[in-house]
Amino acid sequence: MSATVEKALSGRSIFEGIKPPMESGTLSVPDLLRRHLTRHDMPAAPDPRRGRACDACHANKTKCDGGIQCTLCAKRGISCTYKLVSKGSSDGKTSRKNTSPSNSPTSDTPVREIGFREAFASAAANMRTTLQSSPKEDEVTAGLKRITAELVSRETSIDGTTRMSTPDKDWMEANSKVFFERFHDTWPILHAPSFFPMDHALVVSVSVVMISSWLKNPDGMDEPVLRLHEVLMERFFEWISEKLVARATLLRGMLVVYMREMEFFVCESAAYEQRVHFPGTFIPWLQTIRERWKRLIIALYKIDVYLSIARGQPASLHREEIDATMPSTFSLWNAYGLNVFFRRLSQEPTDRVGFKLSEVISNPNSPAKSLVLLEDVHLALCGLLPGIWNHTQIVRRTTEAGRPMPNSLTSLAWQLETWKADLERISHQCTQCFHADQIEEFPFFAYVGKYEEEPQRAKVAAMNNIKCLVSDCMMTYHLQGMQLYSDIRIMNTVARFSAQATGEDSSKSLRIQKHQSQLNAWATTSESRRALLHALSVLRGCEADIQTNEPQTQSIDPIAYLTISMSALVVWAWLIFSEHACNCVPSLSHINVGVDPTNLQSTAQLENWIQSGGTAALHSIPLCRCVAEGWMARFNALLPQGSRRWELCDDVAPILQPVAAAS
């Protein structure tokens, strides 16, 4: 019997030379073969009387190319069967129409076996290929579980150098074919002609196998595939998040996306959640719920800006998304006791809730200008990041292409200086109120928190709070100024190369050489000198605050350390790449910051130095590349040391080396 079936598989008739009986009520040759295959659990062949169409194609009235798995069924991901009998037949018997004298074949009528032989041979060939190329499911499941166990026990790494082990070669290569047959057409990520699982990183190969297993048997492979995916994600985040800043950046991104999906930044959605989950009419209760929502958005927005600047990336959360009105004052938010709350509520500038926060911080000339507080200015300065980041990318691309520079710098510089003017105005008003004992005047009373029963103590605490806010705003102002007038990312790349390169390693990649040429060109422009003035202002201000022990030196806002690190990076780049960064070279123009001029307010002398260039000094100490290490030591002294050192300091300015902790 096996020889007979093999003969049929070869495409030759098993009844060559034999005239089959075709009397009424008997079966034709194709029917005999189909019955034999069905009884012996072999793949069913197409019925020649149905035009060789499978059940699905027959039901949809589409053309079927036959085989154990036709093309259409393979694309649909369904089983290809030939269980249905032809129209007019029953239980494998020929229909009455076929057994009628006029339709019954006689000895002179040829048997319709040619089409069947071709279809059956095609089905057999497909069956052989599938059986040879498709691994058993238990083998795939065992392989996936073994890889999962190795990842959990950390016997296997997921870095780019790890490859699959040799025992997994056969089943992985066979199983990956489903990936390229059903997934690759829609997502052509990999290069199919050159893909071999053993030649790619473990993460890539395992991902291909997971997708293939899922597509092939979504029910049977559910548990091992999902478990492997879960373990891979855990190891992946551990692998790319070795540093605290990187982990915080990933968490920030996921949090923003999740809150965006929840419509957390939409005012109507927040109001609905309040009505459903926090119903009531008690004013202090409702005020607390609304303000908590606003301040959570504000905190997330500031953190997003800080991390984006530290990593040299665009912001994830845009100010236009913040659909919230201006928050209440610090005074009302920190009212201890209902009597204090209602008294301060009557003094609250109620017009603030009539303006959207996103509109106020995006327009320096907003109608709410008289209601703006220091924290609003801080948010507005943070909101300049997307525009500055886009400007930097455009400048970088146009410079590389040799095209004219864009004129977006003027608008951004105007916004930056306008917000600084508002900062100085509010700071001056608060200082006047403090010295005149006008605690109840706006904007000073907006920062009175605790110590209601001790007016003098409350006054001092409010002034300390104001000084810290002013310092944070000034740090943000200088930070955005340095980003506007210089390409911090290029500086960071070159500085990292310089810090890691040894004396013997003088080789430079084309990328480093290109960046160094860009910094040489930058050092000759007026933008480099404006960035340098921002950096020197940071150094001068921080050293002065430490000497006088000002309250802002105790600020825990990371913006201060971020700005100090970036200032060190800008000064280092100017010292290394500027032709005027050496007092040994005579210069027609010179500026001594802190002496002449005593401050950095715009003067004719200052503008002349910015436009024409020249040497520079800070408090009569020259900025010379010969003493570059000494200047870096001054910046380094302003940063925490030992275990208190912030990781982002080293990320932003790799040229700063932490001072070794005393033993």
XYZ file of C-alpha atoms in Angstrom:
663
model
C 0.000 0.000 0.000
C 2.839 2.389 0.811
C 4.296 1.815 -2.636
C 0.942 2.623 -4.145
C 0.668 5.880 -2.216
C 4.239 6.762 -3.137
C 3.383 6.183 -6.752
C 0.458 8.543 -6.424
C 2.673 11.141 -4.776
C 5.038 10.973 -7.721
C 2.254 12.188 -9.973
C 1.715 8.922 -11.899
C -1.599 7.113 -11.973
C -1.779 4.071 -9.723
C -4.157 2.482 -12.197
C -2.020 2.710 -15.319
C -3.076 -0.020 -17.719
C -6.180 -0.835 -15.693
C -9.589 0.199 -16.867
C -11.516 1.307 -13.763
C -15.111 0.170 -13.316
C -17.421 3.128 -13.808
C -20.780 1.504 -13.487
C -23.625 3.138 -11.684
C -23.102 3.328 -7.927
C -19.334 2.781 -8.040
C -16.584 5.244 -7.050
C -14.207 6.947 -9.426
C -10.426 6.815 -9.035
C -10.212 10.193 -7.272
C -12.915 9.133 -4.821
C -11.005 5.977 -3.943
C -7.821 7.920 -3.248
C -9.657 10.529 -1.177
C -11.316 7.810 0.915
C -7.948 6.115 1.477
C -6.305 9.359 2.594
C -9.182 10.184 4.906
C -9.164 6.783 6.610
C -5.410 6.903 7.187
C -5.393 10.495 8.606
C -3.457 11.893 5.708
C -4.004 15.430 4.376
C -7.191 15.635 2.413
C -6.776 16.363 -1.260
C -9.019 18.709 -3.177
C -12.134 17.396 -4.825
C -11.717 17.619 -8.610
C -15.453 18.131 -9.038
C -15.179 21.359 -7.022
C -12.417 22.810 -9.135
C -9.827 21.976 -6.426
C -11.072 24.774 -4.117
C -10.669 24.399 -0.348
C -13.596 24.906 2.002
C -12.823 28.582 2.719
C -12.239 29.529 -0.918
C -15.293 27.530 -1.949
C -17.450 29.377 0.592
C -16.070 32.777 -0.482
C -16.209 31.857 -4.174
C -12.569 32.794 -4.673
C -9.930 31.107 -6.772
C -7.941 28.499 -4.856
C -4.468 27.303 -5.862
C -4.845 24.039 -3.913
C -2.277 22.330 -1.776
C -2.289 21.434 1.892
C -2.309 25.171 2.680
C -3.507 27.424 -0.120
C -2.166 30.957 -0.442
C -5.349 32.731 0.655
C -5.762 30.589 3.777
C -2.109 31.167 4.645
C -2.559 34.933 4.415
C -5.716 34.798 6.511
C -4.036 32.606 9.110
C -6.768 29.937 9.032
C -6.738 26.187 8.507
C -7.073 25.003 4.926
C -9.474 22.034 4.802
C -11.276 19.972 2.164
C -14.013 18.482 4.321
C -17.063 19.618 2.372
C -18.398 17.352 -0.376
C -19.392 18.632 -3.756
C -22.797 20.031 -4.428
C -25.332 17.311 -5.086
C -23.317 14.455 -3.511
C -23.792 12.720 -0.172
C -21.312 10.744 2.009
C -18.810 10.386 -0.748
C -21.259 8.789 -3.142
C -21.778 10.115 -6.589
C -24.844 12.201 -7.177
C -27.832 11.071 -9.117
C -26.909 13.520 -11.771
C -23.613 11.736 -12.299
C -25.214 8.280 -12.265
C -27.819 9.005 -14.875
C -27.350 7.185 -18.162
C -26.678 10.385 -20.015
C -23.991 11.519 -17.578
C -22.427 8.242 -16.477
C -19.016 7.717 -17.989
C -18.628 4.728 -20.209
C -15.632 2.825 -21.355
C -15.101 5.486 -23.989
C -15.233 8.355 -21.472
C -11.813 9.415 -20.075
C -11.491 9.497 -16.316
C -10.986 13.020 -14.787
C -7.833 12.148 -12.918
C -5.240 14.508 -14.438
C -6.297 17.606 -12.476
C -6.493 15.593 -9.295
C -3.009 14.143 -9.730
C -1.538 17.640 -10.137
C -3.367 18.949 -7.079
C -2.450 15.942 -4.987
C 1.204 16.135 -5.994
C 1.239 19.845 -5.057
C -0.373 19.110 -1.698
C 2.121 16.346 -0.995
C 5.056 18.588 -1.877
C 3.759 21.325 0.396
C 3.236 18.772 3.143
C 6.817 17.524 2.831
C 8.206 21.091 2.945
C 6.096 22.030 5.945
C 6.960 18.898 7.891
C 10.641 19.375 7.181
C 10.779 23.146 7.934
C 8.317 23.526 10.825
C 9.673 22.490 14.213
C 7.477 20.702 16.677
C 5.625 22.951 19.072
C 7.013 21.162 22.107
C 10.540 21.838 20.842
C 9.781 25.548 20.392
C 8.094 25.756 23.791
C 11.028 24.046 25.467
C 13.449 26.405 23.722
C 11.516 29.509 24.765
C 11.297 28.318 28.358
C 15.011 27.536 28.442
C 15.904 31.023 27.165
C 13.527 32.562 29.708
C 15.150 30.624 32.548
C 18.623 31.733 31.436
C 17.528 35.379 31.342
C 15.917 35.149 34.775
C 19.014 33.528 36.278
C 21.159 36.147 34.477
C 23.238 33.439 32.847
C 22.565 35.179 29.535
C 23.175 38.842 28.800
C 21.086 40.922 26.400
C 23.828 43.234 25.193
C 24.626 43.491 21.514
C 27.427 40.902 21.671
C 25.358 37.972 22.975
C 24.301 35.396 20.375
C 22.041 32.364 20.434
C 23.558 29.034 21.447
C 24.199 26.342 18.833
C 21.521 23.870 20.085
C 18.846 26.435 19.241
C 19.934 26.878 15.639
C 17.617 24.445 13.850
C 14.312 25.222 15.511
C 14.946 28.975 15.528
C 15.794 29.134 11.831
C 12.754 27.022 10.962
C 10.425 28.966 13.232
C 11.605 32.369 11.987
C 10.204 31.665 8.522
C 6.702 32.481 9.753
C 7.976 35.926 10.734
C 9.057 36.737 7.184
C 5.961 35.175 5.643
C 3.350 37.031 7.684
C 4.977 39.859 9.661
C 7.799 41.106 7.474
C 5.578 42.352 4.642
C 3.900 44.866 6.927
C 6.915 45.686 9.115
C 10.034 45.249 6.931
C 12.486 46.077 9.696
C 15.010 43.293 9.180
C 16.888 42.431 6.016
C 15.268 39.127 5.111
C 17.839 37.871 2.567
C 20.713 38.083 5.036
C 18.898 37.212 8.251
C 20.110 34.230 10.230
C 19.165 34.017 13.923
C 22.626 32.883 14.964
C 24.264 35.977 13.429
C 22.117 38.557 15.227
C 21.953 39.731 18.809
C 19.977 37.573 21.179
C 17.312 40.240 21.655
C 16.652 40.422 17.906
C 16.600 36.653 17.365
C 14.361 35.987 20.348
C 11.971 38.749 19.281
C 11.641 37.174 15.833
C 10.945 33.767 17.367
C 8.377 35.216 19.765
C 6.472 36.890 16.936
C 6.662 33.758 14.787
C 5.415 31.523 17.594
C 2.589 33.906 18.363
C 1.453 34.116 14.743
C 1.685 30.380 14.248
C -0.209 29.331 17.364
C -1.552 32.253 19.417
C -3.424 29.977 21.816
C -0.862 27.264 22.414
C 2.150 29.593 22.643
C 0.434 32.220 24.762
C 2.088 31.468 28.091
C 5.757 30.926 27.063
C 5.777 33.890 24.664
C 4.282 36.371 27.136
C 6.565 35.187 29.921
C 9.655 35.592 27.739
C 8.461 39.038 26.653
C 8.008 40.081 30.278
C 11.499 38.928 31.251
C 13.053 40.602 28.210
C 11.422 43.926 29.071
C 12.690 43.730 32.650
C 16.233 42.992 31.510
C 16.011 45.608 28.767
C 15.190 48.412 31.185
C 17.954 47.259 33.502
C 20.418 47.208 30.630
C 19.724 50.693 29.262
C 18.994 52.272 32.646
C 22.205 51.727 34.522
C 22.321 55.423 35.384
C 19.822 57.267 37.497
C 19.237 60.043 34.955
C 18.514 57.501 32.207
C 16.002 55.699 34.409
C 14.318 58.963 35.325
C 14.112 59.895 31.643
C 12.416 56.612 30.769
C 10.014 56.936 33.675
C 9.239 60.508 32.640
C 8.435 59.441 29.093
C 6.148 56.614 30.169
C 4.401 58.827 32.712
C 3.732 61.588 30.177
C 2.341 59.128 27.633
C 0.154 57.431 30.236
C -1.233 60.720 31.559
C -1.801 61.941 28.027
C -3.841 58.831 27.267
C -5.907 59.494 30.392
C -6.467 63.100 29.227
C -4.947 64.208 32.498
C -3.866 67.543 31.016
C -7.387 68.413 29.808
C -9.386 70.692 32.087
C -12.795 69.186 31.247
C -11.555 65.676 31.964
C -10.161 66.742 35.334
C -13.429 68.496 36.211
C -15.378 65.354 35.363
C -13.113 63.204 37.537
C -13.600 65.650 40.380
C -17.404 65.517 40.114
C -17.403 61.716 40.029
C -14.731 60.838 42.585
C -14.597 63.952 44.778
C -18.140 65.310 44.909
C -19.082 68.078 47.288
C -19.461 71.830 47.642
C -17.059 72.582 50.494
C -14.806 75.313 49.063
C -11.523 74.356 50.799
C -12.014 70.758 49.697
C -12.723 71.655 46.064
C -9.863 74.164 46.030
C -7.441 71.535 47.286
C -8.483 68.975 44.664
C -8.156 71.448 41.785
C -4.828 72.858 42.955
C -3.349 69.431 43.528
C -4.127 68.563 39.913
C -2.569 71.805 38.609
C 0.571 71.549 40.693
C 1.143 67.948 39.689
C 1.085 69.018 36.035
C 3.442 71.927 36.750
C 5.905 69.693 38.601
C 5.883 67.144 35.784
C 6.393 69.906 33.230
C 9.456 71.267 35.045
C 10.958 67.800 35.519
C 10.417 67.073 31.842
C 12.300 70.243 30.873
C 15.174 69.525 33.269
C 15.661 65.970 32.034
C 15.344 67.022 28.395
C 18.071 69.625 28.852
C 20.307 67.193 30.736
C 19.959 64.557 28.008
C 20.034 66.968 25.059
C 16.583 65.866 23.920
C 13.361 67.662 22.969
C 10.706 68.035 25.630
C 8.081 65.306 25.878
C 5.378 67.540 27.349
C 4.554 70.757 25.503
C 3.201 73.854 27.187
C 0.303 73.966 24.705
C -0.976 70.697 26.189
C -1.471 72.184 29.655
C -5.173 73.004 29.640
C -5.263 74.447 33.155
C -5.827 77.916 34.535
C -3.175 79.740 36.538
C -2.684 78.148 39.967
C -3.430 79.831 43.257
C -0.721 81.613 45.190
C 1.729 79.898 47.491
C 0.025 81.696 50.368
C -3.415 80.173 49.778
C -1.966 76.744 49.026
C -0.188 76.784 52.406
C -2.999 78.138 54.579
C -2.975 76.186 57.853
C -6.476 76.309 59.328
C -9.865 77.226 57.876
C -9.809 80.703 59.380
C -6.478 81.407 57.687
C -7.728 79.883 54.432
C -10.854 82.041 54.176
C -8.978 85.198 55.147
C -6.350 84.602 52.467
C -8.999 83.594 49.954
C -10.460 87.094 50.182
C -7.017 88.547 49.325
C -6.388 86.144 46.455
C -6.122 87.741 42.972
C -9.207 86.034 41.585
C -8.433 87.148 38.028
C -5.665 84.531 37.829
C -8.182 81.721 37.385
C -9.514 83.484 34.299
C -6.334 82.894 32.277
C -5.001 79.646 30.873
C -1.519 78.893 32.118
C -0.327 77.833 28.660
C -1.398 81.182 27.187
C 0.327 83.208 29.902
C 3.702 81.458 29.794
C 3.838 81.474 25.983
C 3.224 85.215 25.593
C 5.453 87.729 27.416
C 2.895 90.457 26.650
C -0.106 88.543 27.958
C -3.050 90.534 29.409
C -2.290 88.732 32.684
C 1.135 90.369 32.912
C 0.276 92.239 36.124
C -0.817 88.968 37.762
C 2.315 86.992 36.899
C 4.391 85.674 39.809
C 7.933 84.345 40.018
C 6.870 80.732 39.552
C 5.001 81.734 36.388
C 8.158 83.354 35.010
C 10.061 80.176 35.811
C 7.561 78.110 33.817
C 7.717 80.604 30.956
C 11.510 80.301 30.809
C 11.172 76.510 30.821
C 8.642 76.833 28.004
C 11.306 78.295 25.704
C 13.003 74.899 25.429
C 11.063 73.568 22.375
C 11.768 76.731 20.386
C 15.445 76.773 21.362
C 15.833 73.072 20.609
C 14.268 73.474 17.158
C 16.464 76.501 16.474
C 19.591 74.543 17.398
C 18.673 71.682 15.071
C 17.984 74.061 12.181
C 21.268 75.910 12.730
C 23.171 72.640 12.855
C 21.649 71.376 9.602
C 21.988 74.652 7.699
C 25.601 75.014 8.814
C 26.439 71.531 7.602
C 24.731 72.234 4.271
C 26.362 75.655 3.876
C 23.041 77.511 3.679
C 22.216 80.929 5.225
C 21.426 80.969 8.930
C 17.759 81.270 10.010
C 16.494 84.398 11.750
C 14.621 82.646 14.583
C 17.363 83.713 17.010
C 16.052 87.267 17.272
C 12.563 86.238 18.394
C 13.828 83.765 20.982
C 16.362 86.256 22.341
C 13.610 88.877 22.696
C 11.394 86.461 24.639
C 14.294 85.490 26.881
C 15.165 89.086 27.734
C 11.510 90.083 28.190
C 10.941 87.375 30.767
C 14.138 88.421 32.524
C 12.799 91.981 32.718
C 9.569 90.665 34.288
C 11.643 88.680 36.756
C 13.578 91.765 37.805
C 10.352 93.786 38.096
C 8.644 91.256 40.389
C 11.801 90.809 42.455
C 12.095 94.570 42.912
C 8.438 94.840 44.005
C 8.878 92.080 46.575
C 12.031 93.696 47.948
C 10.255 97.027 48.333
C 7.359 95.392 50.188
C 9.804 93.620 52.487
C 11.667 96.764 53.486
C 8.443 98.792 53.834
C 6.793 96.127 56.028
C 3.967 95.872 53.496
C 3.414 92.160 53.945
C -0.194 92.320 52.780
C 0.728 93.866 49.425
C 0.827 91.937 46.161
C 3.031 90.233 45.120
C 4.831 89.824 48.471
C 1.888 88.336 50.381
C 1.614 85.610 47.718
C 4.667 83.956 49.311
C 3.654 84.110 52.976
C 3.161 80.552 54.159
C 3.265 79.414 57.764
C 3.879 81.376 60.950
C 0.604 83.284 60.746
C 0.868 84.131 64.441
C 4.448 85.424 64.047
C 4.400 88.185 61.393
C 8.120 88.919 61.516
C 9.065 85.270 61.163
C 6.551 84.854 58.347
C 8.016 87.911 56.629
C 11.586 86.554 56.754
C 10.475 83.114 55.582
C 8.598 84.656 52.655
C 11.635 86.712 51.633
C 13.863 83.639 51.747
C 11.354 81.832 49.552
C 11.384 84.753 47.110
C 15.197 84.756 46.941
C 15.254 81.037 46.149
C 12.653 81.483 43.406
C 14.538 84.428 41.911
C 17.751 82.410 41.944
C 16.066 79.455 40.226
C 14.603 81.775 37.595
C 17.979 83.398 36.943
C 19.600 79.988 36.643
C 16.961 78.972 34.113
C 17.475 82.253 32.253
C 21.228 81.666 31.927
C 20.674 78.001 31.103
C 18.363 78.816 28.213
C 20.694 81.604 27.101
C 23.647 79.223 26.843
C 21.521 76.754 24.901
C 20.328 79.506 22.576
C 23.811 80.784 21.734
C 25.716 77.479 21.607
C 25.283 73.845 20.618
C 25.608 72.096 23.969
C 25.293 68.618 22.491
C 28.333 69.080 20.250
C 30.314 70.484 23.173
C 29.314 67.525 25.315
C 30.419 65.037 22.653
C 33.839 66.661 22.204
C 34.318 67.065 25.958
C 33.472 63.413 26.552
C 36.019 62.383 23.937
C 38.653 64.642 25.512
C 37.977 63.257 28.991
C 38.217 59.637 27.857
C 41.127 59.968 25.417
C 44.584 59.176 26.760
C 47.861 60.774 25.788
C 48.732 57.851 23.538
C 45.315 57.720 21.904
C 45.435 60.579 19.436
C 43.127 59.026 16.860
C 39.941 60.936 16.153
C 36.853 59.814 14.372
C 35.482 61.857 11.518
C 32.575 62.821 13.744
C 34.863 64.291 16.433
C 36.912 66.149 13.846
C 33.737 67.569 12.355
C 32.479 68.723 15.767
C 35.811 70.327 16.579
C 35.678 72.268 13.323
C 32.175 73.426 14.214
C 33.367 74.612 17.626
C 36.277 76.467 16.031
C 33.795 78.296 13.807
C 31.449 78.936 16.749
C 34.231 80.470 18.856
C 34.663 83.272 16.298
C 31.013 84.387 16.401
C 29.230 86.862 18.639
C 26.985 84.022 19.855
C 29.977 82.365 21.537
C 30.731 85.529 23.505
C 27.097 85.905 24.574
C 27.113 82.306 25.794
C 30.384 82.988 27.632
C 28.848 85.981 29.434
C 25.958 83.801 30.614
C 28.428 81.218 31.940
C 30.563 83.821 33.735
C 27.436 85.339 35.298
C 26.554 81.951 36.773
C 30.039 81.485 38.226
C 30.147 85.002 39.610
C 26.665 84.825 41.142
C 27.121 81.406 42.769
C 30.466 82.303 44.317
C 29.008 85.546 45.692
C 26.013 83.734 47.210
C 28.275 81.214 48.928
C 30.431 83.948 50.432
C 27.392 85.762 51.852
C 25.597 82.511 52.784
C 22.429 83.502 50.955
C 19.307 81.293 51.328
C 19.354 80.322 47.653
C 22.544 78.339 48.230
C 20.388 75.820 50.105
C 17.950 75.380 47.221
C 17.242 71.771 46.341
C 16.124 72.590 42.809
C 18.439 70.661 40.432
C 18.336 73.549 37.960
C 21.240 75.194 39.838
C 23.606 72.238 39.451
C 22.487 71.736 35.872
C 23.291 75.367 35.047
C 26.675 75.287 36.801
C 27.679 72.185 34.837
C 26.600 73.708 31.541
C 28.438 76.942 32.366
C 31.634 74.970 32.929
C 31.145 73.263 29.571
C 30.703 76.591 27.739
C 33.761 78.151 29.403
C 35.827 75.060 28.573
C 34.774 75.161 24.909
C 35.596 78.867 24.644
C 38.997 78.406 26.303
C 39.953 75.521 24.021
C 38.645 76.748 20.667
C 38.683 80.562 20.804
C 41.655 82.423 19.365
C 41.203 85.076 22.067
C 41.393 82.572 24.924
C 45.013 83.364 25.635
C 46.323 86.621 27.064
C 49.680 85.880 25.491
C 48.148 87.038 22.198
C 47.633 90.815 22.028
C 44.057 91.956 21.498
C 42.537 95.322 20.649
C 39.456 94.620 22.759
C 39.293 93.415 26.337
C 36.551 93.036 28.920
C 36.929 92.542 32.669
C 33.626 91.241 34.027
C 32.940 92.479 37.543
C 35.320 95.426 37.220
C 34.696 97.109 33.889
C 31.789 96.699 33.506
C 30.784 95.966 37.094
C 27.713 94.088 35.870
C 26.522 92.559 32.631
C 23.911 95.155 31.762
C 24.036 96.134 28.108
C 26.555 98.925 27.528
C 28.362 100.267 24.491
C 31.626 98.726 25.660
C 30.019 95.344 26.242
C 28.251 95.320 22.867
C 31.476 96.325 21.115
C 33.305 93.374 22.702
C 30.480 90.987 21.782
C 30.518 92.050 18.140
C 34.276 92.443 17.591
C 35.677 89.881 20.019
C 38.735 90.052 22.217
C 40.174 88.742 25.457
C 38.179 88.460 28.678
C 38.688 88.285 32.421
C 36.563 87.804 35.520
C 37.495 90.053 38.442
C 40.858 90.697 36.748
C 41.618 86.959 36.436
C 42.203 86.312 32.716
C 40.354 83.601 30.852
C 43.306 81.793 29.334
C 43.552 78.244 28.067
C 46.881 77.958 29.838
C 44.967 77.821 33.145
C 41.865 75.988 31.899
C 42.120 73.409 34.687
C 41.997 76.173 37.272
C 38.771 77.540 35.825
C 37.220 74.062 35.806
C 38.229 73.663 39.455
C 36.245 76.791 40.355
C 33.104 75.368 38.771
C 33.745 71.968 40.312
C 33.944 73.514 43.781
C 30.349 74.730 43.416
C 29.016 71.205 42.917
C 28.374 68.559 45.579
C 31.133 66.055 46.159
C 31.298 62.432 47.225
C 28.027 60.553 47.556
C 26.071 63.821 47.350
C 27.281 64.549 43.833
C 24.492 64.732 41.277
C 24.911 62.349 38.379
C 23.584 64.861 35.863
C 26.584 67.127 36.589
C 28.949 64.588 35.056
C 26.530 63.861 32.204
C 26.345 67.500 31.145
C 30.007 68.405 31.699
C 32.268 65.333 31.383
C 35.337 67.553 31.809
C 34.451 68.137 35.482
C 36.130 65.555 37.684
C 34.631 65.083 41.168
C 36.966 65.748 44.052
C 37.895 62.543 45.853
C 36.226 62.232 49.229
C 38.548 62.555 52.185
C 39.288 59.252 53.854
